């Protein structure tokens, strides 16, 4: 009797539902994007626009810039202490390549050259400020430009006072410059040298920050040629004056930025070649 009662009690208990677990589906493979290659910190692609591209040495750069500015400015305030007027001069003493400039006297070309030089210095400063903003990089860029122009101007004034070449208009007896010290500062062209130095330094800054590009150098060449032609048309310089001025401006505009460039990874380099060295570039 007892077994029958136990059987009935067990039969009355609810049967737990059997839960069916679905079979696991194969998961899709996880695609891992390839890691971006590591770039050197000095590579243009690895730097933000406002990053520094120059390394300054304040204890050297500031005194050197101040000294160069003094050399460029002070002699011009006392020109008769350094220059001795010597004309009227015979135009025949001018070489055949330069002599035609004696007959040129365009006041408009002289004014245009003044404006162009101011733009050559001012426009790169404004463009740089818009690009990098009020950052340490902007202040370093401005210091490089200032040092470039100071050294370039010091060299210009030193050579002018050493050579004392009469201007074309001095040979022509115009503008009352025969008896004035400023009539004997033709070699070499400070306007051309300043424009080319400023634009060359700006082009190197652009190259170091954003990588090589042709257009900054085309602008430098075009503006430099324009200023040189304007100075010749104004009767203020001979062709050789502006050619040497352009070369000197390019030299200072290249030397100062590259000596301060960060990272040691420059688009130009010196390499040994035989008994000398060669200049190589990456573009």
PDB file of C-alpha atoms in Angstrom:
ATOM      1  CA  UNK A   1       0.000   0.000   0.000  1.00  0.00           C
ATOM      2  CA  UNK A   2       2.801   2.447   0.922  1.00  0.00           C
ATOM      3  CA  UNK A   3       4.672   2.006  -2.340  1.00  0.00           C
ATOM      4  CA  UNK A   4       1.479   2.804  -4.259  1.00  0.00           C
ATOM      5  CA  UNK A   5       0.911   6.020  -2.278  1.00  0.00           C
ATOM      6  CA  UNK A   6       4.558   7.151  -2.923  1.00  0.00           C
ATOM      7  CA  UNK A   7       4.144   6.458  -6.597  1.00  0.00           C
ATOM      8  CA  UNK A   8       1.000   8.595  -6.753  1.00  0.00           C
ATOM      9  CA  UNK A   9       2.744  11.483  -4.902  1.00  0.00           C
ATOM     10  CA  UNK A  10       5.697  11.459  -7.263  1.00  0.00           C
ATOM     11  CA  UNK A  11       3.382  11.423 -10.245  1.00  0.00           C
ATOM     12  CA  UNK A  12       1.615  14.549  -8.976  1.00  0.00           C
ATOM     13  CA  UNK A  13       4.862  16.626  -8.890  1.00  0.00           C
ATOM     14  CA  UNK A  14       5.318  19.091 -11.837  1.00  0.00           C
ATOM     15  CA  UNK A  15       7.916  18.037 -14.393  1.00  0.00           C
ATOM     16  CA  UNK A  16      10.549  20.760 -14.943  1.00  0.00           C
ATOM     17  CA  UNK A  17      10.667  22.136 -18.466  1.00  0.00           C
ATOM     18  CA  UNK A  18      13.640  21.078 -20.492  1.00  0.00           C
ATOM     19  CA  UNK A  19      15.512  24.160 -21.812  1.00  0.00           C
ATOM     20  CA  UNK A  20      17.025  23.785 -25.233  1.00  0.00           C
ATOM     21  CA  UNK A  21      20.355  25.555 -25.717  1.00  0.00           C
ATOM     22  CA  UNK A  22      20.906  26.565 -29.339  1.00  0.00           C
ATOM     23  CA  UNK A  23      24.137  25.483 -30.890  1.00  0.00           C
ATOM     24  CA  UNK A  24      26.761  28.236 -31.039  1.00  0.00           C
ATOM     25  CA  UNK A  25      27.189  29.714 -34.518  1.00  0.00           C
ATOM     26  CA  UNK A  26      30.719  30.320 -35.797  1.00  0.00           C
ATOM     27  CA  UNK A  27      31.656  33.964 -35.257  1.00  0.00           C
ATOM     28  CA  UNK A  28      32.935  36.137 -38.092  1.00  0.00           C
ATOM     29  CA  UNK A  29      36.687  36.671 -38.050  1.00  0.00           C
ATOM     30  CA  UNK A  30      37.772  39.968 -36.426  1.00  0.00           C
ATOM     31  CA  UNK A  31      39.552  42.231 -38.874  1.00  0.00           C
ATOM     32  CA  UNK A  32      42.374  44.198 -37.231  1.00  0.00           C
ATOM     33  CA  UNK A  33      43.400  47.252 -39.268  1.00  0.00           C
ATOM     34  CA  UNK A  34      47.117  47.422 -39.954  1.00  0.00           C
ATOM     35  CA  UNK A  35      48.997  49.694 -37.627  1.00  0.00           C
ATOM     36  CA  UNK A  36      50.136  52.977 -39.088  1.00  0.00           C
ATOM     37  CA  UNK A  37      53.874  53.050 -39.639  1.00  0.00           C
ATOM     38  CA  UNK A  38      55.819  54.956 -37.070  1.00  0.00           C
ATOM     39  CA  UNK A  39      57.118  58.263 -38.422  1.00  0.00           C
ATOM     40  CA  UNK A  40      60.218  59.989 -37.157  1.00  0.00           C
ATOM     41  CA  UNK A  41      59.380  62.919 -34.953  1.00  0.00           C
ATOM     42  CA  UNK A  42      61.200  65.216 -37.345  1.00  0.00           C
ATOM     43  CA  UNK A  43      59.236  64.051 -40.407  1.00  0.00           C
ATOM     44  CA  UNK A  44      56.904  66.789 -41.735  1.00  0.00           C
ATOM     45  CA  UNK A  45      53.962  64.298 -41.795  1.00  0.00           C
ATOM     46  CA  UNK A  46      54.416  63.607 -38.067  1.00  0.00           C
ATOM     47  CA  UNK A  47      54.298  67.238 -36.959  1.00  0.00           C
ATOM     48  CA  UNK A  48      51.212  69.362 -36.371  1.00  0.00           C
ATOM     49  CA  UNK A  49      51.159  72.703 -38.246  1.00  0.00           C
ATOM     50  CA  UNK A  50      52.197  74.720 -35.190  1.00  0.00           C
ATOM     51  CA  UNK A  51      55.061  72.471 -34.144  1.00  0.00           C
ATOM     52  CA  UNK A  52      58.550  73.880 -33.757  1.00  0.00           C
ATOM     53  CA  UNK A  53      61.035  73.294 -36.572  1.00  0.00           C
ATOM     54  CA  UNK A  54      63.888  75.404 -35.170  1.00  0.00           C
ATOM     55  CA  UNK A  55      66.177  75.094 -32.192  1.00  0.00           C
ATOM     56  CA  UNK A  56      67.423  78.468 -30.950  1.00  0.00           C
ATOM     57  CA  UNK A  57      70.433  79.240 -28.778  1.00  0.00           C
ATOM     58  CA  UNK A  58      69.329  82.464 -27.041  1.00  0.00           C
ATOM     59  CA  UNK A  59      72.673  83.321 -25.479  1.00  0.00           C
ATOM     60  CA  UNK A  60      74.189  83.278 -28.987  1.00  0.00           C
ATOM     61  CA  UNK A  61      71.344  84.236 -31.328  1.00  0.00           C
ATOM     62  CA  UNK A  62      70.168  87.348 -29.487  1.00  0.00           C
ATOM     63  CA  UNK A  63      73.603  89.059 -29.114  1.00  0.00           C
ATOM     64  CA  UNK A  64      74.567  88.087 -32.656  1.00  0.00           C
ATOM     65  CA  UNK A  65      71.360  89.565 -34.051  1.00  0.00           C
ATOM     66  CA  UNK A  66      71.788  92.754 -32.012  1.00  0.00           C
ATOM     67  CA  UNK A  67      75.405  93.150 -33.124  1.00  0.00           C
ATOM     68  CA  UNK A  68      74.491  92.617 -36.774  1.00  0.00           C
ATOM     69  CA  UNK A  69      71.665  95.145 -36.502  1.00  0.00           C
ATOM     70  CA  UNK A  70      74.087  97.685 -35.054  1.00  0.00           C
ATOM     71  CA  UNK A  71      76.535  97.135 -37.918  1.00  0.00           C
ATOM     72  CA  UNK A  72      73.689  97.572 -40.395  1.00  0.00           C
ATOM     73  CA  UNK A  73      72.231 100.748 -38.847  1.00  0.00           C
ATOM     74  CA  UNK A  74      74.955 102.825 -37.221  1.00  0.00           C
ATOM     75  CA  UNK A  75      77.265 103.468 -40.223  1.00  0.00           C
ATOM     76  CA  UNK A  76      74.297 104.727 -42.221  1.00  0.00           C
ATOM     77  CA  UNK A  77      73.715 107.475 -39.666  1.00  0.00           C
ATOM     78  CA  UNK A  78      77.213 108.862 -40.192  1.00  0.00           C
ATOM     79  CA  UNK A  79      77.978 108.056 -43.851  1.00  0.00           C
ATOM     80  CA  UNK A  80      80.520 110.837 -44.416  1.00  0.00           C
ATOM     81  CA  UNK A  81      82.780 109.246 -41.803  1.00  0.00           C
ATOM     82  CA  UNK A  82      83.145 106.255 -44.130  1.00  0.00           C
ATOM     83  CA  UNK A  83      82.470 107.461 -47.697  1.00  0.00           C
ATOM     84  CA  UNK A  84      84.381 110.046 -49.734  1.00  0.00           C
ATOM     85  CA  UNK A  85      82.452 111.367 -52.783  1.00  0.00           C
ATOM     86  CA  UNK A  86      84.664 111.396 -55.878  1.00  0.00           C
ATOM     87  CA  UNK A  87      82.445 112.179 -58.884  1.00  0.00           C
ATOM     88  CA  UNK A  88      81.803 113.583 -61.521  1.00  0.00           C
ATOM     89  CA  UNK A  89      82.880 110.216 -62.940  1.00  0.00           C
ATOM     90  CA  UNK A  90      83.496 108.994 -66.460  1.00  0.00           C
ATOM     91  CA  UNK A  91      80.817 106.464 -67.542  1.00  0.00           C
ATOM     92  CA  UNK A  92      83.496 104.754 -69.619  1.00  0.00           C
ATOM     93  CA  UNK A  93      84.949 103.286 -66.424  1.00  0.00           C
ATOM     94  CA  UNK A  94      81.802 101.172 -66.030  1.00  0.00           C
ATOM     95  CA  UNK A  95      81.980  97.738 -67.633  1.00  0.00           C
ATOM     96  CA  UNK A  96      80.017  97.159 -70.824  1.00  0.00           C
ATOM     97  CA  UNK A  97      77.513  94.808 -69.172  1.00  0.00           C
ATOM     98  CA  UNK A  98      76.401  97.446 -66.655  1.00  0.00           C
ATOM     99  CA  UNK A  99      76.811 100.683 -68.576  1.00  0.00           C
ATOM    100  CA  UNK A 100      73.275 100.917 -70.020  1.00  0.00           C
ATOM    101  CA  UNK A 101      71.866 101.395 -66.491  1.00  0.00           C
ATOM    102  CA  UNK A 102      73.360 104.918 -66.373  1.00  0.00           C
ATOM    103  CA  UNK A 103      70.646 106.113 -68.760  1.00  0.00           C
ATOM    104  CA  UNK A 104      67.773 104.726 -66.653  1.00  0.00           C
ATOM    105  CA  UNK A 105      65.867 106.851 -64.160  1.00  0.00           C
ATOM    106  CA  UNK A 106      62.348 105.611 -63.407  1.00  0.00           C
ATOM    107  CA  UNK A 107      60.943 107.028 -60.178  1.00  0.00           C
ATOM    108  CA  UNK A 108      57.920 104.722 -60.423  1.00  0.00           C
ATOM    109  CA  UNK A 109      60.182 101.661 -60.517  1.00  0.00           C
ATOM    110  CA  UNK A 110      61.958 102.921 -57.412  1.00  0.00           C
ATOM    111  CA  UNK A 111      58.670 103.275 -55.501  1.00  0.00           C
ATOM    112  CA  UNK A 112      57.463  99.850 -56.644  1.00  0.00           C
ATOM    113  CA  UNK A 113      60.718  98.282 -55.482  1.00  0.00           C
ATOM    114  CA  UNK A 114      60.283  99.822 -52.013  1.00  0.00           C
ATOM    115  CA  UNK A 115      56.745  98.432 -51.728  1.00  0.00           C
ATOM    116  CA  UNK A 116      57.808  95.015 -53.010  1.00  0.00           C
ATOM    117  CA  UNK A 117      60.568  94.704 -50.441  1.00  0.00           C
ATOM    118  CA  UNK A 118      58.177  95.603 -47.613  1.00  0.00           C
ATOM    119  CA  UNK A 119      55.739  92.976 -48.888  1.00  0.00           C
ATOM    120  CA  UNK A 120      58.533  90.407 -49.116  1.00  0.00           C
ATOM    121  CA  UNK A 121      59.123  90.774 -45.389  1.00  0.00           C
ATOM    122  CA  UNK A 122      55.576  91.413 -44.189  1.00  0.00           C
ATOM    123  CA  UNK A 123      53.545  88.856 -46.141  1.00  0.00           C
ATOM    124  CA  UNK A 124      55.509  85.789 -44.915  1.00  0.00           C
ATOM    125  CA  UNK A 125      55.147  87.013 -41.315  1.00  0.00           C
ATOM    126  CA  UNK A 126      51.371  87.376 -41.646  1.00  0.00           C
ATOM    127  CA  UNK A 127      51.030  84.031 -43.427  1.00  0.00           C
ATOM    128  CA  UNK A 128      53.112  82.272 -40.762  1.00  0.00           C
ATOM    129  CA  UNK A 129      51.044  83.810 -37.966  1.00  0.00           C
ATOM    130  CA  UNK A 130      47.824  82.626 -39.604  1.00  0.00           C
ATOM    131  CA  UNK A 131      49.244  79.140 -40.072  1.00  0.00           C
ATOM    132  CA  UNK A 132      50.783  78.391 -36.671  1.00  0.00           C
ATOM    133  CA  UNK A 133      48.936  80.909 -34.490  1.00  0.00           C
ATOM    134  CA  UNK A 134      50.323  82.588 -31.397  1.00  0.00           C
ATOM    135  CA  UNK A 135      52.682  79.761 -30.483  1.00  0.00           C
ATOM    136  CA  UNK A 136      56.288  79.230 -29.573  1.00  0.00           C
ATOM    137  CA  UNK A 137      56.853  78.081 -33.146  1.00  0.00           C
ATOM    138  CA  UNK A 138      55.800  81.512 -34.450  1.00  0.00           C
ATOM    139  CA  UNK A 139      58.203  83.282 -32.106  1.00  0.00           C
ATOM    140  CA  UNK A 140      61.030  80.991 -33.206  1.00  0.00           C
ATOM    141  CA  UNK A 141      60.195  81.577 -36.866  1.00  0.00           C
ATOM    142  CA  UNK A 142      60.247  85.347 -36.313  1.00  0.00           C
ATOM    143  CA  UNK A 143      63.598  85.118 -34.548  1.00  0.00           C
ATOM    144  CA  UNK A 144      65.053  83.187 -37.483  1.00  0.00           C
ATOM    145  CA  UNK A 145      63.724  85.781 -39.936  1.00  0.00           C
ATOM    146  CA  UNK A 146      65.037  88.660 -37.809  1.00  0.00           C
ATOM    147  CA  UNK A 147      68.477  87.094 -37.497  1.00  0.00           C
ATOM    148  CA  UNK A 148      68.574  86.405 -41.225  1.00  0.00           C
ATOM    149  CA  UNK A 149      67.718  89.993 -42.123  1.00  0.00           C
ATOM    150  CA  UNK A 150      70.106  91.454 -39.544  1.00  0.00           C
ATOM    151  CA  UNK A 151      73.082  89.414 -40.764  1.00  0.00           C
ATOM    152  CA  UNK A 152      72.201  90.078 -44.377  1.00  0.00           C
ATOM    153  CA  UNK A 153      71.893  93.837 -43.789  1.00  0.00           C
ATOM    154  CA  UNK A 154      75.185  93.929 -41.889  1.00  0.00           C
ATOM    155  CA  UNK A 155      76.932  92.281 -44.830  1.00  0.00           C
ATOM    156  CA  UNK A 156      75.268  94.672 -47.291  1.00  0.00           C
ATOM    157  CA  UNK A 157      76.361  97.786 -45.411  1.00  0.00           C
ATOM    158  CA  UNK A 158      79.882  96.485 -44.827  1.00  0.00           C
ATOM    159  CA  UNK A 159      80.411  95.847 -48.532  1.00  0.00           C
ATOM    160  CA  UNK A 160      78.777  99.120 -49.596  1.00  0.00           C
ATOM    161  CA  UNK A 161      81.075 101.181 -47.402  1.00  0.00           C
ATOM    162  CA  UNK A 162      84.125  99.143 -48.402  1.00  0.00           C
ATOM    163  CA  UNK A 163      83.537  99.327 -52.188  1.00  0.00           C
ATOM    164  CA  UNK A 164      81.891 102.802 -52.465  1.00  0.00           C
ATOM    165  CA  UNK A 165      80.695 102.231 -56.020  1.00  0.00           C
ATOM    166  CA  UNK A 166      78.756 105.210 -57.456  1.00  0.00           C
ATOM    167  CA  UNK A 167      75.118 104.613 -58.338  1.00  0.00           C
ATOM    168  CA  UNK A 168      74.086 104.814 -62.003  1.00  0.00           C
ATOM    169  CA  UNK A 169      72.265 108.090 -61.267  1.00  0.00           C
ATOM    170  CA  UNK A 170      75.472 109.404 -59.683  1.00  0.00           C
ATOM    171  CA  UNK A 171      77.350 108.701 -62.909  1.00  0.00           C
ATOM    172  CA  UNK A 172      74.548 110.498 -64.740  1.00  0.00           C
ATOM    173  CA  UNK A 173      74.751 113.487 -62.364  1.00  0.00           C
ATOM    174  CA  UNK A 174      71.083 113.237 -61.357  1.00  0.00           C
ATOM    175  CA  UNK A 175      69.257 113.803 -58.055  1.00  0.00           C
ATOM    176  CA  UNK A 176      72.108 115.807 -56.550  1.00  0.00           C
ATOM    177  CA  UNK A 177      73.879 112.621 -55.448  1.00  0.00           C
ATOM    178  CA  UNK A 178      77.329 113.519 -56.795  1.00  0.00           C
ATOM    179  CA  UNK A 179      78.278 115.233 -53.540  1.00  0.00           C
ATOM    180  CA  UNK A 180      76.233 113.018 -51.212  1.00  0.00           C
ATOM    181  CA  UNK A 181      77.479 109.897 -49.464  1.00  0.00           C
ATOM    182  CA  UNK A 182      74.398 107.871 -50.402  1.00  0.00           C
ATOM    183  CA  UNK A 183      75.337 108.321 -54.049  1.00  0.00           C
ATOM    184  CA  UNK A 184      78.251 105.915 -53.566  1.00  0.00           C
ATOM    185  CA  UNK A 185      76.520 102.820 -52.214  1.00  0.00           C
ATOM    186  CA  UNK A 186      75.656 100.940 -55.377  1.00  0.00           C
ATOM    187  CA  UNK A 187      77.404  97.629 -54.720  1.00  0.00           C
ATOM    188  CA  UNK A 188      75.582  95.561 -53.836  1.00  0.00           C
ATOM    189  CA  UNK A 189      71.783  95.919 -53.896  1.00  0.00           C
ATOM    190  CA  UNK A 190      70.290  95.936 -50.407  1.00  0.00           C
ATOM    191  CA  UNK A 191      66.718  95.904 -51.736  1.00  0.00           C
ATOM    192  CA  UNK A 192      67.302  92.762 -53.792  1.00  0.00           C
ATOM    193  CA  UNK A 193      69.275  91.071 -51.055  1.00  0.00           C
ATOM    194  CA  UNK A 194      66.642  91.806 -48.402  1.00  0.00           C
ATOM    195  CA  UNK A 195      63.731  90.547 -50.501  1.00  0.00           C
ATOM    196  CA  UNK A 196      65.502  87.336 -51.466  1.00  0.00           C
ATOM    197  CA  UNK A 197      66.801  86.702 -47.924  1.00  0.00           C
ATOM    198  CA  UNK A 198      63.333  87.112 -46.373  1.00  0.00           C
ATOM    199  CA  UNK A 199      61.565  84.930 -48.932  1.00  0.00           C
ATOM    200  CA  UNK A 200      64.291  82.289 -48.883  1.00  0.00           C
ATOM    201  CA  UNK A 201      64.099  82.003 -45.093  1.00  0.00           C
ATOM    202  CA  UNK A 202      60.299  81.748 -45.330  1.00  0.00           C
ATOM    203  CA  UNK A 203      60.607  79.057 -48.002  1.00  0.00           C
ATOM    204  CA  UNK A 204      62.907  76.988 -45.806  1.00  0.00           C
ATOM    205  CA  UNK A 205      60.512  77.364 -42.878  1.00  0.00           C
ATOM    206  CA  UNK A 206      57.681  76.088 -45.077  1.00  0.00           C
ATOM    207  CA  UNK A 207      59.833  73.219 -46.343  1.00  0.00           C
ATOM    208  CA  UNK A 208      60.906  72.124 -42.873  1.00  0.00           C
ATOM    209  CA  UNK A 209      57.345  72.234 -41.531  1.00  0.00           C
ATOM    210  CA  UNK A 210      55.306  70.891 -44.452  1.00  0.00           C
ATOM    211  CA  UNK A 211      57.795  69.198 -46.742  1.00  0.00           C
ATOM    212  CA  UNK A 212      59.298  70.150 -50.111  1.00  0.00           C
ATOM    213  CA  UNK A 213      57.166  72.199 -52.511  1.00  0.00           C
ATOM    214  CA  UNK A 214      58.048  74.135 -55.638  1.00  0.00           C
ATOM    215  CA  UNK A 215      55.799  77.186 -55.277  1.00  0.00           C
ATOM    216  CA  UNK A 216      57.639  78.982 -52.416  1.00  0.00           C
ATOM    217  CA  UNK A 217      60.855  78.894 -54.429  1.00  0.00           C
ATOM    218  CA  UNK A 218      59.119  80.062 -57.590  1.00  0.00           C
ATOM    219  CA  UNK A 219      57.704  83.020 -55.649  1.00  0.00           C
ATOM    220  CA  UNK A 220      61.158  83.776 -54.226  1.00  0.00           C
ATOM    221  CA  UNK A 221      62.745  83.737 -57.681  1.00  0.00           C
ATOM    222  CA  UNK A 222      59.981  85.825 -59.278  1.00  0.00           C
ATOM    223  CA  UNK A 223      59.911  88.494 -56.558  1.00  0.00           C
ATOM    224  CA  UNK A 224      63.710  88.650 -56.375  1.00  0.00           C
ATOM    225  CA  UNK A 225      63.952  89.121 -60.141  1.00  0.00           C
ATOM    226  CA  UNK A 226      61.229  91.770 -60.003  1.00  0.00           C
ATOM    227  CA  UNK A 227      62.980  93.791 -57.291  1.00  0.00           C
ATOM    228  CA  UNK A 228      66.307  93.532 -59.103  1.00  0.00           C
ATOM    229  CA  UNK A 229      64.796  94.735 -62.377  1.00  0.00           C
ATOM    230  CA  UNK A 230      63.020  97.601 -60.617  1.00  0.00           C
ATOM    231  CA  UNK A 231      66.240  98.790 -58.977  1.00  0.00           C
ATOM    232  CA  UNK A 232      68.026  98.797 -62.330  1.00  0.00           C
ATOM    233  CA  UNK A 233      65.142 100.623 -64.045  1.00  0.00           C
ATOM    234  CA  UNK A 234      65.197 103.208 -61.255  1.00  0.00           C
ATOM    235  CA  UNK A 235      68.879 103.911 -61.952  1.00  0.00           C
ATOM    236  CA  UNK A 236      69.743 102.918 -58.390  1.00  0.00           C
ATOM    237  CA  UNK A 237      71.805  99.827 -59.165  1.00  0.00           C
ATOM    238  CA  UNK A 238      73.736  98.166 -61.926  1.00  0.00           C
ATOM    239  CA  UNK A 239      72.813  94.614 -63.044  1.00  0.00           C
ATOM    240  CA  UNK A 240      75.871  93.177 -61.289  1.00  0.00           C
ATOM    241  CA  UNK A 241      74.738  94.857 -58.061  1.00  0.00           C
ATOM    242  CA  UNK A 242      71.397  93.066 -58.086  1.00  0.00           C
ATOM    243  CA  UNK A 243      72.868  89.719 -59.154  1.00  0.00           C
ATOM    244  CA  UNK A 244      75.314  89.730 -56.258  1.00  0.00           C
ATOM    245  CA  UNK A 245      72.563  90.978 -53.942  1.00  0.00           C
ATOM    246  CA  UNK A 246      70.296  88.079 -54.916  1.00  0.00           C
ATOM    247  CA  UNK A 247      73.096  85.559 -54.351  1.00  0.00           C
ATOM    248  CA  UNK A 248      73.965  87.028 -50.948  1.00  0.00           C
ATOM    249  CA  UNK A 249      70.310  87.108 -49.893  1.00  0.00           C
ATOM    250  CA  UNK A 250      69.855  83.483 -50.864  1.00  0.00           C
ATOM    251  CA  UNK A 251      72.980  82.561 -48.938  1.00  0.00           C
ATOM    252  CA  UNK A 252      71.894  84.192 -45.676  1.00  0.00           C
ATOM    253  CA  UNK A 253      68.294  83.049 -46.166  1.00  0.00           C
ATOM    254  CA  UNK A 254      69.536  79.475 -46.414  1.00  0.00           C
ATOM    255  CA  UNK A 255      72.374  79.439 -43.904  1.00  0.00           C
ATOM    256  CA  UNK A 256      70.510  80.780 -40.863  1.00  0.00           C
ATOM    257  CA  UNK A 257      67.424  78.507 -41.068  1.00  0.00           C
ATOM    258  CA  UNK A 258      69.371  75.335 -41.818  1.00  0.00           C
ATOM    259  CA  UNK A 259      71.861  75.927 -39.002  1.00  0.00           C
ATOM    260  CA  UNK A 260      68.898  76.096 -36.591  1.00  0.00           C
ATOM    261  CA  UNK A 261      66.779  73.271 -38.040  1.00  0.00           C
ATOM    262  CA  UNK A 262      65.595  70.622 -35.575  1.00  0.00           C
ATOM    263  CA  UNK A 263      66.044  66.882 -35.910  1.00  0.00           C
ATOM    264  CA  UNK A 264      69.092  66.845 -38.128  1.00  0.00           C
ATOM    265  CA  UNK A 265      66.953  65.652 -41.018  1.00  0.00           C
ATOM    266  CA  UNK A 266      67.398  68.312 -43.655  1.00  0.00           C
ATOM    267  CA  UNK A 267      66.418  68.304 -47.324  1.00  0.00           C
ATOM    268  CA  UNK A 268      70.030  69.176 -48.155  1.00  0.00           C
ATOM    269  CA  UNK A 269      73.289  67.661 -47.014  1.00  0.00           C
ATOM    270  CA  UNK A 270      77.015  67.867 -47.648  1.00  0.00           C
ATOM    271  CA  UNK A 271      78.728  64.704 -48.803  1.00  0.00           C
ATOM    272  CA  UNK A 272      82.413  64.054 -49.593  1.00  0.00           C
ATOM    273  CA  UNK A 273      83.351  63.978 -53.255  1.00  0.00           C
ATOM    274  CA  UNK A 274      86.937  63.381 -54.278  1.00  0.00           C
ATOM    275  CA  UNK A 275      89.037  66.107 -52.719  1.00  0.00           C
ATOM    276  CA  UNK A 276      86.047  68.297 -51.897  1.00  0.00           C
ATOM    277  CA  UNK A 277      82.388  68.099 -50.956  1.00  0.00           C
ATOM    278  CA  UNK A 278      79.126  68.101 -52.862  1.00  0.00           C
ATOM    279  CA  UNK A 279      75.721  69.493 -51.915  1.00  0.00           C
ATOM    280  CA  UNK A 280      72.912  66.977 -52.274  1.00  0.00           C
ATOM    281  CA  UNK A 281      69.175  67.624 -51.957  1.00  0.00           C
ATOM    282  CA  UNK A 282      65.931  65.658 -51.576  1.00  0.00           C
ATOM    283  CA  UNK A 283      62.841  66.929 -53.398  1.00  0.00           C
TER     284      UNK A 283
END
